[in-house]
Every structure is written in structure tokens, then in C-alpha cells.
PDB file of C-alpha atoms in Angstrom:
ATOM      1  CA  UNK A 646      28.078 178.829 -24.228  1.00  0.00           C
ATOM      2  CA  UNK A 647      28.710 177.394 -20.790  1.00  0.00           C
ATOM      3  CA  UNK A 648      29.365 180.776 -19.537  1.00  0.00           C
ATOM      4  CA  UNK A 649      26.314 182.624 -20.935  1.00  0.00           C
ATOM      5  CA  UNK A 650      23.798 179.540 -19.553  1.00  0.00           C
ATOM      6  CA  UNK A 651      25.543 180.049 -16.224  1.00  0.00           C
ATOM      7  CA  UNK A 652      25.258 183.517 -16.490  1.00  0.00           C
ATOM      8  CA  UNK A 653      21.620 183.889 -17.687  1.00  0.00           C
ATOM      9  CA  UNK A 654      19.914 180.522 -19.631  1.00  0.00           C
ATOM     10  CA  UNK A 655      16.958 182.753 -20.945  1.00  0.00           C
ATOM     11  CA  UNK A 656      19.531 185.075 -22.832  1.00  0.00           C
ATOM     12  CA  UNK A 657      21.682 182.171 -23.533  1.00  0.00           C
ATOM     13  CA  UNK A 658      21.663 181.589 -27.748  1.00  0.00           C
ATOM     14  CA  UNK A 659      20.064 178.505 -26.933  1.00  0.00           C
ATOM     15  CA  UNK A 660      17.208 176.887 -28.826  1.00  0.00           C
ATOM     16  CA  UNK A 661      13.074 177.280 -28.362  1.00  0.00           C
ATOM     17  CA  UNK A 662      13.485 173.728 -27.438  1.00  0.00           C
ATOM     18  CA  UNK A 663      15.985 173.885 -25.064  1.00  0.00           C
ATOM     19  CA  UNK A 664      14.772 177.008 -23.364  1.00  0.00           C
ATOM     20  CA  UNK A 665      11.422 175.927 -23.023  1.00  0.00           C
ATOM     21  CA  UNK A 666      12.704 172.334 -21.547  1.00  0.00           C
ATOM     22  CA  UNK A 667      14.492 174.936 -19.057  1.00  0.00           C
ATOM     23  CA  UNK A 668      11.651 177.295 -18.319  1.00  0.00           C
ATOM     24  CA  UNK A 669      10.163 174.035 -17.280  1.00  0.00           C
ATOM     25  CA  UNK A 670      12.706 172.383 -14.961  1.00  0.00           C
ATOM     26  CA  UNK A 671      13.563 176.116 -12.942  1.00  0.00           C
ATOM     27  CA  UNK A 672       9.629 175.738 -12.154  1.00  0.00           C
ATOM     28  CA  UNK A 673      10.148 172.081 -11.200  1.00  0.00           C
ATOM     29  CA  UNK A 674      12.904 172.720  -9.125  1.00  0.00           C
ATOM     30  CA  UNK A 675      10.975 176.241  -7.201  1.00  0.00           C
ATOM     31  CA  UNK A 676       7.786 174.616  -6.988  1.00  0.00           C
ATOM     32  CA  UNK A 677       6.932 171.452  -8.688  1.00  0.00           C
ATOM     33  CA  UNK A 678       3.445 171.253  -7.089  1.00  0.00           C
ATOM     34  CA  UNK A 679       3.167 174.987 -10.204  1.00  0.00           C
ATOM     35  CA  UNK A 680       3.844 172.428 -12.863  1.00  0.00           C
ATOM     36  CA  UNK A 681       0.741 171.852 -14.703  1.00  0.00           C
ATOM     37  CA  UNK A 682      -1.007 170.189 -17.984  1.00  0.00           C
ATOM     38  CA  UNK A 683      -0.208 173.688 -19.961  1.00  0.00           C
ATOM     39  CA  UNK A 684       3.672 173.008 -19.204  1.00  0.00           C
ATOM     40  CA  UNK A 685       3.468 169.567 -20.477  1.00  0.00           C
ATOM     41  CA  UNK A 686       1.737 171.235 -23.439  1.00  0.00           C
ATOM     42  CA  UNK A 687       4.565 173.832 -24.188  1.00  0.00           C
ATOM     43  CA  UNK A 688       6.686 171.404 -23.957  1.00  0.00           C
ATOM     44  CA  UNK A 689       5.178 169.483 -26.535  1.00  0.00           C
ATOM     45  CA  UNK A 690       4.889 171.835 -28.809  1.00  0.00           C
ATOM     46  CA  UNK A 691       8.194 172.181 -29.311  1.00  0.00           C
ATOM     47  CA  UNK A 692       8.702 168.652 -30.115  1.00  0.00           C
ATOM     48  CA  UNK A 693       8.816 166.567 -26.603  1.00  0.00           C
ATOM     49  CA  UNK A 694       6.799 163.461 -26.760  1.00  0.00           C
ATOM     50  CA  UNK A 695       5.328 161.956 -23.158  1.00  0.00           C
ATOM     51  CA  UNK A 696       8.416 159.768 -22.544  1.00  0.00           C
ATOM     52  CA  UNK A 697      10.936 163.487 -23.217  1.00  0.00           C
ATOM     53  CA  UNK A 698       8.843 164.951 -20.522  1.00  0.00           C
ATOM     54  CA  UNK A 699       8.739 161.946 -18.295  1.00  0.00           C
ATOM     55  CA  UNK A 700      12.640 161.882 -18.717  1.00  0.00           C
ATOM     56  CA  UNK A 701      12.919 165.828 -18.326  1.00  0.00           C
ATOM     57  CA  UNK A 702      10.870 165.371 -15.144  1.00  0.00           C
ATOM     58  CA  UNK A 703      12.620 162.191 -13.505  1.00  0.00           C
ATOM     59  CA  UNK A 704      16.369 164.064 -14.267  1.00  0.00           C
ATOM     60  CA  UNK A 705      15.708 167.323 -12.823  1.00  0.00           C
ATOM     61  CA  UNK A 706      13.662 165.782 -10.159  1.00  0.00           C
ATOM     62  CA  UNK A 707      16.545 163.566  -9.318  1.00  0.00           C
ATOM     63  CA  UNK A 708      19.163 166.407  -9.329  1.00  0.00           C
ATOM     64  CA  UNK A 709      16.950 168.278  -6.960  1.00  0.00           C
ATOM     65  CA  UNK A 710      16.766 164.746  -4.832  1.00  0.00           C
ATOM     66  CA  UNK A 711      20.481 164.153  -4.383  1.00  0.00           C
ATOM     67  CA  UNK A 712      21.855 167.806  -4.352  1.00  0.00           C
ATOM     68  CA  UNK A 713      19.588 168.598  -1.183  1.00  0.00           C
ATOM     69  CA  UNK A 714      20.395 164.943   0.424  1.00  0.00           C
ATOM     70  CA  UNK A 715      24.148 166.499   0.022  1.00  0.00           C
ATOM     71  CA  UNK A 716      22.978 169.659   1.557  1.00  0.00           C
ATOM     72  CA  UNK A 717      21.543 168.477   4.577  1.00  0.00           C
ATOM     73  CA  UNK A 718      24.375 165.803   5.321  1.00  0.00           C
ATOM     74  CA  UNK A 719      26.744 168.601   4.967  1.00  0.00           C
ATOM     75  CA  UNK A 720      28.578 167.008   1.428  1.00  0.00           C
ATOM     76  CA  UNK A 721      31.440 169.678  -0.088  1.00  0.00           C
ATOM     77  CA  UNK A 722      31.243 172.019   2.715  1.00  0.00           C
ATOM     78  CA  UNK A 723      34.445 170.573   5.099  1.00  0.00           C
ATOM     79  CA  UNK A 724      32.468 170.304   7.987  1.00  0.00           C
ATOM     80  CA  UNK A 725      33.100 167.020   9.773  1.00  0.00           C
TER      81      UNK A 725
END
């Protein structure tokens, strides 16, 4: 499973759910200011409630947050 989401998550066998929570956080993380009402709405059809999405949001927001703070200070990459 690991292997397939790394591979390709949209033709990972993966649930609605989880794919759509996916489809939402790539968009996040390209260009949150694209997020919009109807992607809170897909989400919630598929059974996330405000505080999923707010949790969704705030985790993949944070991941974006600390990964490029390790980018620009030059974390993993040996350089010193």
C-alpha cells in the first residue's frame, strides 16, 4: 500500500474518503489560496465534519510549514 500511494495516491486502492481528503491537501500544498467552499463541500460529502477539515487543513498546512523551514535552513542535505 505504501508503495502504490508513493507511487501514484489517485490509483492507490485507497478509499473515496481518503482520496478525496488527498485531492484536497495536494491543492493545499500547490496553491492553498485554489482551496475554496466547493472543496470543503467534497469533503463533506464524504463524511468530514468542520473540525475533520479544520484538522486536515492545520496538518498538511503544518507539514508544508516545517518541511520548507528545513529547506531553506539547509536540514538533511550535509551542507554545513
Amino acid at each position: 500500500m505504501v508503495n502504490a500511494l508513493r507511487a501514484d495516491y489517485t490509483t492507490a486502492s485507497i478509499s473515496q474518503q481518503d482520496r478525496t481528503m488527498l485531492d484536497y491537501v495536494v491543492k493545499l500544498t500547490k496553491d492553498a489560496t485554489q482551496c475554496s467552499p466547493a472543496d470543503h463541500a467534497k469533503l463533506r460529502a464524504v463524511g468530514f465534519d468542520d473540525r475533520g477539515i479544520l484538522q486536515i487543513t492545520l496538518i498538511a498546512s503544518w507539514f508544508n510549514y516545517i518541511n520548507r523551514v528545513a529547506d531553506a535552513l539547509g536540514v538533511g542535505r550535509g551542507e554545513g
